[in-house]
């Protein structure tokens, strides 16, 4: 079983739609959680951290469920510019900071 | 304030050759991590350098080696290149090996193609 699993998509949605991505992780000792965004042929860029209490940044909402080892990202009012791959990232509790990435979920927003 | 910089941007090699990729961390960062991202996959952790030593290693063969210099910059070396080594190689830096659970910031990457 992979340490971090995501649905690879692609998710094809029209502008203005709401879309949700899910991610599960296998190591219950995982400490920190993030969503990164990666545009085609570019480096991953931090989108937002994920907290148990849930956090929101504009149109983006992230949620963590430690009991179910599940992370989600909700994008409201999708824009064309949201088209990208969204990577779920977990930091394992190894004493050293090692990021473990999911395979990414590709989002395509169309006019 | 320069972010993480990597060189070269693109590289083409043939099987059996050796390659060296370079990374300069973000100003104020002393820890460098390397990742390999194959097409359609998420980045995979190769290793992390701190205080000029390899501190942690992912599931990569010994053909992958690295180095960190006193100025915190780092090199990734890959020997006896295989077709499967074709990937985007990403460097990330942080201010400590534990990073305080803060996210890492990535360079633009080096795209390596093996013919």
Coordinates of C-alpha atoms in Angstrom, one line a residue, chain B residues 5-106:
Chain B
X5 CA 18.0 27.7 -7.5
X6 CA 19.0 24.6 -9.5
X7 CA 21.2 24.0 -12.5
X8 CA 21.1 23.0 -15.2
X9 CA 17.5 23.4 -16.3
X10 CA 17.6 20.6 -18.8
X11 CA 20.1 17.9 -19.4
X12 CA 20.3 15.1 -22.0
X13 CA 22.6 12.1 -21.3
X14 CA 23.0 8.5 -22.6
X15 CA 22.8 5.3 -20.7
X16 CA 25.9 4.5 -18.6
X17 CA 26.9 8.1 -18.3
X18 CA 27.2 10.0 -15.1
X19 CA 25.5 13.3 -14.2
X20 CA 25.9 16.0 -11.5
X21 CA 23.0 18.3 -10.6
X22 CA 23.4 21.4 -8.5
X23 CA 21.3 23.2 -6.0
X24 CA 21.6 26.4 -3.9
X25 CA 19.2 26.7 -1.0
X26 CA 17.1 29.6 -0.2
X27 CA 18.9 32.3 1.8
X28 CA 18.9 31.4 5.5
X29 CA 18.3 27.7 4.9
X30 CA 20.9 25.1 5.8
X31 CA 19.2 21.8 4.8
X32 CA 18.8 20.5 1.3
X33 CA 16.5 17.6 0.2
X34 CA 16.5 16.0 -3.2
X35 CA 13.4 14.4 -4.9
X36 CA 12.9 12.5 -8.2
X37 CA 9.6 13.0 -10.0
X38 CA 8.9 10.7 -12.9
X39 CA 6.2 11.6 -15.4
X40 CA 2.7 11.3 -13.9
X41 CA 4.0 10.6 -10.4
X42 CA 4.5 12.6 -7.3
X43 CA 8.0 13.5 -6.2
X44 CA 9.9 10.7 -4.4
X45 CA 12.4 11.5 -1.6
X46 CA 16.0 10.6 -2.5
X47 CA 18.0 12.0 0.4
X48 CA 18.6 15.0 2.7
X49 CA 21.8 16.8 3.6
X50 CA 22.5 18.8 6.7
X51 CA 25.9 19.9 8.1
X52 CA 27.5 18.4 5.0
X53 CA 26.3 14.9 5.8
X54 CA 23.6 12.7 4.5
X55 CA 21.0 12.5 7.2
X56 CA 18.2 10.5 5.7
X57 CA 17.8 8.5 2.6
X58 CA 14.9 7.2 0.6
X59 CA 14.7 4.0 -1.4
X60 CA 17.2 4.8 -4.1
X61 CA 20.3 2.7 -5.1
X62 CA 23.9 3.7 -4.3
X63 CA 24.2 5.0 -7.9
X64 CA 22.6 8.1 -6.4
X65 CA 25.0 10.0 -4.2
X66 CA 25.3 13.6 -3.0
X67 CA 27.3 16.2 -1.3
X68 CA 26.8 19.4 0.6
X69 CA 29.3 22.2 0.7
X70 CA 30.1 24.6 3.6
X71 CA 28.0 27.3 1.9
X72 CA 25.0 24.8 2.2
X73 CA 24.7 24.3 -1.6
X74 CA 24.4 20.7 -2.7
X75 CA 25.1 18.3 -5.6
X76 CA 23.2 15.2 -6.6
X77 CA 25.3 12.7 -8.6
X78 CA 23.9 9.8 -10.5
X79 CA 26.3 7.1 -11.9
X80 CA 25.6 4.5 -14.6
X81 CA 22.5 6.2 -15.8
X82 CA 19.5 4.1 -16.8
X83 CA 16.6 5.0 -19.0
X84 CA 14.4 4.9 -15.9
X85 CA 16.4 7.8 -14.4
X86 CA 14.7 10.1 -16.8
X87 CA 12.8 12.5 -14.5
X88 CA 12.5 15.9 -13.0
X89 CA 14.9 16.3 -10.2
X90 CA 13.8 18.7 -7.5
X91 CA 15.8 20.3 -4.8
X92 CA 14.1 21.7 -1.6
X93 CA 15.5 23.6 1.3
X94 CA 14.5 24.3 4.8
X95 CA 16.0 26.0 7.9
X96 CA 16.7 22.8 9.8
X97 CA 16.6 19.1 9.2
X98 CA 13.5 18.8 11.2
X99 CA 12.1 21.9 9.6
X100 CA 9.8 22.4 12.5
X101 CA 7.2 20.6 10.4
X102 CA 7.2 23.6 8.1
X103 CA 6.8 23.0 4.4
X104 CA 9.8 22.9 2.1
X105 CA 10.2 25.2 -0.8
X106 CA 11.3 23.8 -4.1

